[in-house]
Short mmCIF file of C-alpha atoms in Angstrom, two decimals:
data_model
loop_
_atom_site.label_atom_id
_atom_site.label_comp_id
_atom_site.label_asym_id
_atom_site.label_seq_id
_atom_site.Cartn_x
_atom_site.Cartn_y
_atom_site.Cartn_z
CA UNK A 32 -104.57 -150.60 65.92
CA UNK A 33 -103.40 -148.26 62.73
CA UNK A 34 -99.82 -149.47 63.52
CA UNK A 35 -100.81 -153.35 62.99
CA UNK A 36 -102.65 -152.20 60.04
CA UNK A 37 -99.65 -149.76 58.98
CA UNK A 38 -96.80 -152.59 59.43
CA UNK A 39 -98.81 -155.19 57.88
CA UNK A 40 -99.43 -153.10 54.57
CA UNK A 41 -95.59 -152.91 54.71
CA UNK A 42 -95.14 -156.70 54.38
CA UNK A 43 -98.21 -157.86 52.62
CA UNK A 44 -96.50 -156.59 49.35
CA UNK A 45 -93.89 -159.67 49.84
CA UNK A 46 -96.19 -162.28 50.90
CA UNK A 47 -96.42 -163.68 47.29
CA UNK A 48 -92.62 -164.43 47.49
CA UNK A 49 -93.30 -166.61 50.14
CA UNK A 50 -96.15 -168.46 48.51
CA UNK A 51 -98.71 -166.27 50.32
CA UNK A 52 -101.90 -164.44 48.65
CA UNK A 53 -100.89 -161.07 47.87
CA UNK A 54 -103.23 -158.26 50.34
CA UNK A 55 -106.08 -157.00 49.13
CA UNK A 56 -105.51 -154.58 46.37
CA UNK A 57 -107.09 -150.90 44.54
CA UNK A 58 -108.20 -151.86 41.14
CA UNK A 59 -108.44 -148.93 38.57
CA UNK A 60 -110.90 -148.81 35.34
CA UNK A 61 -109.19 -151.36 33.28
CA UNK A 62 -106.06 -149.94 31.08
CA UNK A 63 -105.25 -151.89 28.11
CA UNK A 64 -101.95 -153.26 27.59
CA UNK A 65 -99.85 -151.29 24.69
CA UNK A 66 -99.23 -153.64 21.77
CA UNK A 67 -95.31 -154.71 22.20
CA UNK A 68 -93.14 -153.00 19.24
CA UNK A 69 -90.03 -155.00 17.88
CA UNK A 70 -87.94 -156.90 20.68
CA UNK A 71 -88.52 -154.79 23.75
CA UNK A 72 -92.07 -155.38 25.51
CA UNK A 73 -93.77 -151.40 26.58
CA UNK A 74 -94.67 -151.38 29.86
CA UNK A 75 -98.34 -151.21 30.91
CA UNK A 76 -99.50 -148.77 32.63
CA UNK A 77 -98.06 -146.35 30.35
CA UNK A 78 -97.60 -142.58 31.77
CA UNK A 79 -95.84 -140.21 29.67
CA UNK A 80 -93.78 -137.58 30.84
CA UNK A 81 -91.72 -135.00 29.16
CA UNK A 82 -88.50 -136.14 30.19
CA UNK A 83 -88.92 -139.38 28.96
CA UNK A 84 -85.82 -141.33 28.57
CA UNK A 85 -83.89 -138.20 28.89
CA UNK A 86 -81.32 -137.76 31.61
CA UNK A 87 -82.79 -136.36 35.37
CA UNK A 88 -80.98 -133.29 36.39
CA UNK A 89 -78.00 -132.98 38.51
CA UNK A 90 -79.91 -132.75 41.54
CA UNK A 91 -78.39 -131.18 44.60
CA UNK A 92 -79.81 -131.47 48.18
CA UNK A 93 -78.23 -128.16 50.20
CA UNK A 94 -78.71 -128.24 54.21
CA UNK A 95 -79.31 -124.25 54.15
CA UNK A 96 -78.23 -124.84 58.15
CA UNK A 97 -73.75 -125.97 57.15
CA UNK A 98 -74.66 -125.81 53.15
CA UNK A 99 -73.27 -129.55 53.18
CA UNK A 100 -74.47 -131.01 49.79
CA UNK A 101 -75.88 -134.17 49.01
CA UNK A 102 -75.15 -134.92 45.19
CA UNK A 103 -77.69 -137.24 43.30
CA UNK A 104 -75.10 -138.41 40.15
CA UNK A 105 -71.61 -138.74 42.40
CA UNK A 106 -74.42 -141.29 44.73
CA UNK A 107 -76.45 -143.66 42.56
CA UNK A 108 -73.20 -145.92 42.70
CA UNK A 109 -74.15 -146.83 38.69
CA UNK A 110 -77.13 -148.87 39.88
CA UNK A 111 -81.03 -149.26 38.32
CA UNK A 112 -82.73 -146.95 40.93
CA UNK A 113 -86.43 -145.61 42.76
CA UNK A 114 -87.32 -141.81 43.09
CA UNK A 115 -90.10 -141.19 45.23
CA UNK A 116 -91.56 -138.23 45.99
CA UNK A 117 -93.11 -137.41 49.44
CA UNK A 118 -95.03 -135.62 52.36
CA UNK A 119 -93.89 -136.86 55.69
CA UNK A 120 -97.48 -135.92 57.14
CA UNK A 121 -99.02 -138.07 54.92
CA UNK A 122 -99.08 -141.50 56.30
CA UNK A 123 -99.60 -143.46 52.85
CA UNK A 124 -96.49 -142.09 51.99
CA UNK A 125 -95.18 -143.10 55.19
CA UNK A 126 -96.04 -146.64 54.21
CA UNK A 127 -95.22 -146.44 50.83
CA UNK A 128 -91.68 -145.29 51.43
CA UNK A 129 -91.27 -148.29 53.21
CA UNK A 130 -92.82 -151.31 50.99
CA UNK A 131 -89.80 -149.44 48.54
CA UNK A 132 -87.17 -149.99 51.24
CA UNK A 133 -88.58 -153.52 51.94
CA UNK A 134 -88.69 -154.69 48.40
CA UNK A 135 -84.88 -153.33 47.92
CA UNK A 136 -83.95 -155.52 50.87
CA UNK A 137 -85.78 -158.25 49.12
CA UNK A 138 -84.58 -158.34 45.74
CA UNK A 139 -81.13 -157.30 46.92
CA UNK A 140 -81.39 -161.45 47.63
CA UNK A 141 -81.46 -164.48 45.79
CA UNK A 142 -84.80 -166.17 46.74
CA UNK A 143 -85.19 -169.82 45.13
CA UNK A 144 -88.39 -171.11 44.84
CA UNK A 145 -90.10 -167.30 44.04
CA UNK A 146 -90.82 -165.67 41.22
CA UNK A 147 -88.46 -162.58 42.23
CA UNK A 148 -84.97 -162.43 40.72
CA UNK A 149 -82.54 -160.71 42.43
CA UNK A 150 -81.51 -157.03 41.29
CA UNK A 151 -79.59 -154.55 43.33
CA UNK A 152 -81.23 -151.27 42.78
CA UNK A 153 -81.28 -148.18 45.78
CA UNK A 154 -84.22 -145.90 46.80
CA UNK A 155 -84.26 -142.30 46.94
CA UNK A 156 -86.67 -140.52 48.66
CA UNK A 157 -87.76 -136.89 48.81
CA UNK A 158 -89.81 -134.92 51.14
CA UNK A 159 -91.79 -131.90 50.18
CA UNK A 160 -90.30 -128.05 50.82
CA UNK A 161 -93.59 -127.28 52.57
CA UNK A 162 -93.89 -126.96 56.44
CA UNK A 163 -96.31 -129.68 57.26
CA UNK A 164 -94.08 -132.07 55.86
CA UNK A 165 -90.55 -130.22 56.63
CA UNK A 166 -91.80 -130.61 60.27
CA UNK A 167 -92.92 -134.31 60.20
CA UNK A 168 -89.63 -135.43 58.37
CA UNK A 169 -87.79 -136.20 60.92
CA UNK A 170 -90.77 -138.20 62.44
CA UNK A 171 -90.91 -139.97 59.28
CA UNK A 172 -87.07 -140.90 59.04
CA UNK A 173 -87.64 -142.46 62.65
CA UNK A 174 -90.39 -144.44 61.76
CA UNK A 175 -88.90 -145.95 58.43
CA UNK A 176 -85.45 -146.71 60.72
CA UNK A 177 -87.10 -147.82 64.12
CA UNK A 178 -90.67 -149.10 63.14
CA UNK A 179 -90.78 -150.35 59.54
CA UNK A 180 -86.57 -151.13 60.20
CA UNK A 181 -85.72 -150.25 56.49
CA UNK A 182 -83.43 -147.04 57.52
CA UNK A 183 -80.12 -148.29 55.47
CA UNK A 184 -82.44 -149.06 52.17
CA UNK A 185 -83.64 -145.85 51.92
CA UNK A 186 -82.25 -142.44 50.97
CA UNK A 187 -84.20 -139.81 52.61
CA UNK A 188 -84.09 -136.40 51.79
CA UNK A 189 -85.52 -132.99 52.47
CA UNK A 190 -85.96 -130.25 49.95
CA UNK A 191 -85.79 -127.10 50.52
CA UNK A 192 -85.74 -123.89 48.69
CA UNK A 193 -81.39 -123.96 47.72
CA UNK A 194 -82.75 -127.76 46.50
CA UNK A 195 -85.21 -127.53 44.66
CA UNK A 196 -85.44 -131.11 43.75
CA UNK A 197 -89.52 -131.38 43.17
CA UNK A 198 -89.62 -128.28 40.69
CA UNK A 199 -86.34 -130.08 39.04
CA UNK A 200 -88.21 -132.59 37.97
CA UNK A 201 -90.97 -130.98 36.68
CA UNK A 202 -89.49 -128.03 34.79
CA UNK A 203 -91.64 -128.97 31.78
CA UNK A 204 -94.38 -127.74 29.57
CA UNK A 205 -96.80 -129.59 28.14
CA UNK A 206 -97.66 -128.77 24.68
CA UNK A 207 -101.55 -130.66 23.15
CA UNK A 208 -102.92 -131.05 26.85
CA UNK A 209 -106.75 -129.91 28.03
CA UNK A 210 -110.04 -131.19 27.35
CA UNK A 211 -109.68 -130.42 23.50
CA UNK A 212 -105.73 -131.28 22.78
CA UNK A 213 -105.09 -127.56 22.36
CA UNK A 214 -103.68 -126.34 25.38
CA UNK A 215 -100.49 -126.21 27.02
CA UNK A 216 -99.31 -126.32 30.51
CA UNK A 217 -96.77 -126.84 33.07
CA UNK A 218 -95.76 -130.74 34.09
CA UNK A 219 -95.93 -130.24 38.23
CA UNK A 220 -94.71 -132.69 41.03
CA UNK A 221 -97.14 -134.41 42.72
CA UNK A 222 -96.92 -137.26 46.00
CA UNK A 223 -96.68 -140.18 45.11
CA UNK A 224 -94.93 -139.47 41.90
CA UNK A 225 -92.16 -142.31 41.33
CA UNK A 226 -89.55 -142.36 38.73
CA UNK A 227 -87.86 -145.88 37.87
CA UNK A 228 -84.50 -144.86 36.35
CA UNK A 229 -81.62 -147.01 34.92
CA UNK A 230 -77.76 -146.84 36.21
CA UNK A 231 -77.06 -143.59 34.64
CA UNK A 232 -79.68 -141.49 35.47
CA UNK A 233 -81.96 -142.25 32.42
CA UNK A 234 -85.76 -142.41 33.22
CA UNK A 235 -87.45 -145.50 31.98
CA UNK A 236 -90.32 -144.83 33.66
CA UNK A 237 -92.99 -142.32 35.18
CA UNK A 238 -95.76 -143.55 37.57
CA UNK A 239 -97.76 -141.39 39.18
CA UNK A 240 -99.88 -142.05 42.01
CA UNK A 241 -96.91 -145.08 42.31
CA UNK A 242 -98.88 -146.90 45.59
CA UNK A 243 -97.12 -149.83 45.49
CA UNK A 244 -99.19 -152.32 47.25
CA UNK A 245 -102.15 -151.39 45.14
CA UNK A 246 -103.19 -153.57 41.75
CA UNK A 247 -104.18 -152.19 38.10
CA UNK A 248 -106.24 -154.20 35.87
CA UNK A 249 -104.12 -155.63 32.77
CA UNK A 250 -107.12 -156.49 31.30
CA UNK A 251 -110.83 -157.68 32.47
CA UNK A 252 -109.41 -160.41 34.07
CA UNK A 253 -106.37 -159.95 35.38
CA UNK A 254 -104.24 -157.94 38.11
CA UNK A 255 -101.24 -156.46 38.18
CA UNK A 256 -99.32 -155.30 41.46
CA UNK A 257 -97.34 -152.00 40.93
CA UNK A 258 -94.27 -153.55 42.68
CA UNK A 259 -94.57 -156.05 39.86
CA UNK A 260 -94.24 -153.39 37.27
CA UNK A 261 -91.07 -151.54 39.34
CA UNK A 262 -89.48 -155.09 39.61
CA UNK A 263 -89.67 -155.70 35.92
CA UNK A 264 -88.41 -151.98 34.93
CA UNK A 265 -85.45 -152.68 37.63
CA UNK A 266 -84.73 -156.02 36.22
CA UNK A 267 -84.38 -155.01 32.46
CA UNK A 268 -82.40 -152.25 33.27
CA UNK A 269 -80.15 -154.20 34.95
CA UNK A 270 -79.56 -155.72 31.79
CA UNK A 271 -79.33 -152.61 30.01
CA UNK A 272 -82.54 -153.64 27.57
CA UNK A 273 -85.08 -151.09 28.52
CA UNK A 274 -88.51 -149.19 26.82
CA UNK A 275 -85.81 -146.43 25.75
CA UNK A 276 -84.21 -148.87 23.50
CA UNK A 277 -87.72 -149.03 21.75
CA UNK A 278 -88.49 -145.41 22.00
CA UNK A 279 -84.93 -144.41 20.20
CA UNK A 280 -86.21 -146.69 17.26
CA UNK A 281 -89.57 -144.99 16.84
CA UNK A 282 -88.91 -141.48 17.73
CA UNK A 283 -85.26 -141.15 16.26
CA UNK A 284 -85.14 -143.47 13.41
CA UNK A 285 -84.69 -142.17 9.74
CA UNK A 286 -85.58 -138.88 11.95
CA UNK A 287 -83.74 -135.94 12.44
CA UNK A 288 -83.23 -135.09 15.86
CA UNK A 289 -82.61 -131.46 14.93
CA UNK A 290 -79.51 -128.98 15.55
CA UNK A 291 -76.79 -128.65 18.17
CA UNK A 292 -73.63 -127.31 19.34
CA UNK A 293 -70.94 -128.11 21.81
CA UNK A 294 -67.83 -126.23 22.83
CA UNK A 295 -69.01 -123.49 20.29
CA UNK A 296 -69.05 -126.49 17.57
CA UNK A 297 -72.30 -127.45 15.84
CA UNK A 298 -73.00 -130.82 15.10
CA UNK A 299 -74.23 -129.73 11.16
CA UNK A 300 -70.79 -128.41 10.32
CA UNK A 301 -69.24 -131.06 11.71
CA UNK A 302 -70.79 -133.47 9.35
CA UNK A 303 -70.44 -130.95 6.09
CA UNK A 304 -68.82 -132.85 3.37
CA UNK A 305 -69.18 -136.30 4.35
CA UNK A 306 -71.97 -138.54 3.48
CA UNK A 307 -71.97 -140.40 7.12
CA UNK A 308 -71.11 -139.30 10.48
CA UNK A 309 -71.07 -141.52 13.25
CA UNK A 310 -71.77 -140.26 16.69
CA UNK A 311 -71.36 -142.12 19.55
CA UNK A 312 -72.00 -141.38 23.94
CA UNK A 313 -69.32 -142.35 25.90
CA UNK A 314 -68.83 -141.98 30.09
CA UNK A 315 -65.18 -141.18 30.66
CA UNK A 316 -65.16 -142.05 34.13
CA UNK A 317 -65.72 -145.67 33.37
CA UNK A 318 -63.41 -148.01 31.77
CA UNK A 319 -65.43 -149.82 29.95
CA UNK A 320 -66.19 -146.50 27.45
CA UNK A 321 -63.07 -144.35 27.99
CA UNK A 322 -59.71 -144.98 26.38
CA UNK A 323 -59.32 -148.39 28.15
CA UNK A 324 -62.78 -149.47 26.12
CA UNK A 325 -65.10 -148.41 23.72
CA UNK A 326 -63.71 -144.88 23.05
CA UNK A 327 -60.12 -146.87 22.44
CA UNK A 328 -61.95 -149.45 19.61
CA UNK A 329 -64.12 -145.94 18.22
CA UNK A 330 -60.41 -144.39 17.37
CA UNK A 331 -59.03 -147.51 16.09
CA UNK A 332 -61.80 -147.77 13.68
CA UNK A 333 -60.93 -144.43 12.35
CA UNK A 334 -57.39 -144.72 11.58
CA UNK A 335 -58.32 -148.07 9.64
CA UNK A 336 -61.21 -146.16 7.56
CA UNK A 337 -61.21 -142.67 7.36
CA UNK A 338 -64.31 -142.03 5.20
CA UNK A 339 -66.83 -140.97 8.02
CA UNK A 340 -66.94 -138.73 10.47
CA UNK A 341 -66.51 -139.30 13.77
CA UNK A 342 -68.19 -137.64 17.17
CA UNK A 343 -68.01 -138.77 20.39
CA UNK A 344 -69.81 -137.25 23.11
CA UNK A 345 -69.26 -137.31 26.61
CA UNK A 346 -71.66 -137.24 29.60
CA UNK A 347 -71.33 -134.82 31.57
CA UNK A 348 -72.10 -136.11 35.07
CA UNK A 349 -69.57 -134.88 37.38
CA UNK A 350 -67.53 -138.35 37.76
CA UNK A 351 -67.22 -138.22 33.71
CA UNK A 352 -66.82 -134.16 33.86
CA UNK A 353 -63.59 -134.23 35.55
CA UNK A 354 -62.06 -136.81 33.54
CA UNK A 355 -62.95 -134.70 30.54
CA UNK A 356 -58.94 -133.14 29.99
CA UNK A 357 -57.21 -136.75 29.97
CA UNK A 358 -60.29 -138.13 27.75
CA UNK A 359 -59.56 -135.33 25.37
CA UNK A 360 -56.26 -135.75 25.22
CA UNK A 361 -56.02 -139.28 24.52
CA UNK A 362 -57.60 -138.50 21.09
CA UNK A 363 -55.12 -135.86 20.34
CA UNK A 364 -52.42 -138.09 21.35
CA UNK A 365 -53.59 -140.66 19.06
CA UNK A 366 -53.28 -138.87 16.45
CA UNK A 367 -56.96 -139.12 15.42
CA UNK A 368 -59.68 -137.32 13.54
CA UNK A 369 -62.50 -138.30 15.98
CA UNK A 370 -63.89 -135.45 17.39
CA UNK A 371 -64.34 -135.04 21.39
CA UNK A 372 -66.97 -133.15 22.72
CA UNK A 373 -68.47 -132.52 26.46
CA UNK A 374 -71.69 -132.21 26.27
CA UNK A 375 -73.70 -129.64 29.14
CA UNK A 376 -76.30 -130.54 31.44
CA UNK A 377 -76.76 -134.20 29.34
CA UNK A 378 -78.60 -131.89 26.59
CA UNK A 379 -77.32 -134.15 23.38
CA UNK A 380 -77.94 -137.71 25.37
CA UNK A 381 -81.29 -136.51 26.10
CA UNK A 382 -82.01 -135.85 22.56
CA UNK A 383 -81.06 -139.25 21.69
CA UNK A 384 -82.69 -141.01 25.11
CA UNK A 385 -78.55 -142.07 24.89
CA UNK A 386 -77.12 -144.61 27.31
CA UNK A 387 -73.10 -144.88 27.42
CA UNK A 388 -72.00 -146.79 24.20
CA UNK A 389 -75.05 -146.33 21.85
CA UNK A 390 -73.72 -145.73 18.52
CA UNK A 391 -75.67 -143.22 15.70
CA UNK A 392 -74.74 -143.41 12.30
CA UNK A 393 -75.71 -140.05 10.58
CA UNK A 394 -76.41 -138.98 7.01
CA UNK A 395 -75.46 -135.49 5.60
CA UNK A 396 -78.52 -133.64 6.59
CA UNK A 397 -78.87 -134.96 10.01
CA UNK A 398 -80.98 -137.86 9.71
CA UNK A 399 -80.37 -141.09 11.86
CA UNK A 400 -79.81 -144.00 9.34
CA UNK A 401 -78.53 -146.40 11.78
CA UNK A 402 -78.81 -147.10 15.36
CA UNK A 403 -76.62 -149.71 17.61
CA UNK A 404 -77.53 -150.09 21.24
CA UNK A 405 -74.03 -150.72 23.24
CA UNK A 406 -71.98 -150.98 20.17
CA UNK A 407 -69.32 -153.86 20.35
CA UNK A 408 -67.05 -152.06 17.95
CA UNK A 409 -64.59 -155.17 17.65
CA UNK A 410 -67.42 -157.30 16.01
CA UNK A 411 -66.43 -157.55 12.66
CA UNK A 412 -69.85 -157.44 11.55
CA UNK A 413 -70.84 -153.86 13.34
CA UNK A 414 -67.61 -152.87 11.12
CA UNK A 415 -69.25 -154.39 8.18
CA UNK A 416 -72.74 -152.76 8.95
CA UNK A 417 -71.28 -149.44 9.44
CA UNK A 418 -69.59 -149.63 5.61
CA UNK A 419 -73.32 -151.04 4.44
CA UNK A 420 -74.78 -147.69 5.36
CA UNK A 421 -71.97 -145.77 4.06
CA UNK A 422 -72.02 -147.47 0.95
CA UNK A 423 -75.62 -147.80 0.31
CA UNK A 424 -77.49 -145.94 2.94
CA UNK A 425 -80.25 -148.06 4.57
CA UNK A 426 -83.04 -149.44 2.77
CA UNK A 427 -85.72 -148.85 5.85
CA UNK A 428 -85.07 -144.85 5.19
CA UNK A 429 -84.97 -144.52 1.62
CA UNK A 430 -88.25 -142.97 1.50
CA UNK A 431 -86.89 -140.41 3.90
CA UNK A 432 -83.72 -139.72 2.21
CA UNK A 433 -85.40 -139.02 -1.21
CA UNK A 434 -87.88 -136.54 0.41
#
């Protein structure tokens, strides 16, 4: 009888996309919607999490048996993606995992006459380094292969002491926490937890307690599925237009993000003696940023107007790590002032929730005067925009610049 029940909880979750009722859902005490800030709407169900837009780690999964290694950047394959974290002996989880796998087959499809539109994203999945679950995960790969027949849409992994993937994630502190707002304490991995994260390894979302055939309340009359919420986090990232486009405005704007170095360089004396610096995130693995893209139109711009300063930083995922030298040396080659740097463990591009191609334009002491999401730098008018600031700062941070 639990299998019937089991299966059917799998498939329930997609019974709306077929013009079915959706199952019978979990409502919550009702959490109101955030108000929606400039062009990009916040999510509801907000859940904040230290890491926030910043880059995940580069997580490694080690069999301590052959110490073959399973590498989390060289296999996202640039695509909007699930984390999940799990225990194998917990049968929710069980389930759970596999309304994830089910929903990547579905949306993986075109499906006229639904509400779904099609996104490829993937689905990582990691099990506990405990022994009840290290002993039921090969029980639970079976079952999401054999049973719930979702085996090729999800990733599943087992951590493990060389791994470390759970306390990864959660090697945070959490300052203004407690009863009061006066404590502080350590961010900890739970089941359940689920991180929605865009095509290069930025997190645009947390959920925790991520059951994804259970309902929240939007408000006092209305539901809202959790696989609803994943869907639209995996769709906008798709498009590269996600919360972290918001977030840079509110947190980094006419803000100063405060000091760093790379390669022994910091950025302050970089920027000494010149009223704008522009700093820009490139991925030199990928065409569309390196030399044969937006790091090619970032050196042109130089040589035709010299006045600023210019910084490019690169990722430093292992793909855009090794191509590091030749990146480098382009710029030298070109004869260029634009300086190259590689940034370590993604510490810069989480400062500035960064995604390949965002553009910062930078006053003398560090504050962010102007932001560009995916800077086209052949538009004539980003040119002109970039001058604007040069020449007369920005109006929306004068108060800032006259503190």
């Amino acid at each position: 009888m639990w299998l019937l029940i089991a299966t059917a909880a799998v498939f329930s979750v997609t019974q709306a996309q077929e013009g079915g009722k959706p199952a019978p859902t979990t409502e919550s005490p009702v959490t109101p919607t955030p108000f929606s800030v400039g062009d990009f709407f916040r999510p509801y169900f907000w859940e904040e999490h230290p890491n926030l837009c910043g880059r995940l780690p580069e997580i490694k999964v080690t069999d301590p048996k052959n110490l073959d290694s399973w590498e989390y950047y060289k296999n996202i394959n640039d695509k909007p993606h699930i984390l999940y974290l799990t225990e194998a002996q917990c049968g929710t989880c069980q389930t759970n995992a596999a309304i994830a796998g089910q929903l990547n087959k579905v949306w993986s499809e075109s499906r006229p006459g639904t509400d779904d539109k099609s996104v490829d994203i993937d689905v990582y999945v990691f099990n506990r380094d405990s022994v009840a679950s290290a002993r039921k995960f090969n029980m639970m790969r079976n079952r999401l292969d054999r049973r719930f027949h979702v085996g090729q849409w999800v990733s599943l992994h087992q951590d493990n002491d060389q791994s470390g993937v759970w306390n990864s994630l959660s090697d945070y502190w959490v300052d203004n926490t407690g009863p009061y707002k006066n404590e502080t304490s350590r961010f900890r991995s739970k089941k359940n937890d689920m991180y929605l994260v865009d095509q290069w390894g930025r997190m645009v979302r947390f959920l925790r307690d991520a059951i994804l055939n259970r309902a929240r309340k939007d408000s006092a009359e209305t539901l809202l599925l959790w696989r609803d919420v994943v869907h639209e986090v995996m769709f906008a990232a798709r498009d590269r237009r996600t919360v972290c486009d918001e977030l840079q405005r509110e947190q980094l704007y006419c803000q100063i993000p405060g000091q760093w170095e790379l390669d022994g360089v910091s950025f302050q004396s970089l920027r000494r003696g010149k009223f704008l610096s522009i700093l820009v995130f490139v991925r030199a693995d990928i065409a569309e940023f390196n030399e044969e893209g937006f790091l090619r139109d970032l050196i042109d711009l130089s040589l035709r107007w010299k006045a600023p300063r210019y910084v490019v930083v690169v990722d430093s995922v292992p793909q855009s790590r090794q191509r590091f030298g030749a990146t480098k040396m382009y710029g030298q080659n070109r004869n260029s002032d634009v300086r190259i740097l590689q940034d370590t463990d993604n510490m810069v591009t989480s400062k500035y929730l960064a995604a390949p191609g965002d553009l910062f334009a930078v006053d003398s002491a560090g504050r962010v005067v102007g932001l560009i999401d995916r800077a086209n730098l052949r538009d004539p008018n980003v040119e002109k925009q970039l001058r604007g600031w040069y020449l007369n700062w920005n109006p929306d941070c004068e108060t800032f610049l006259n503190l």
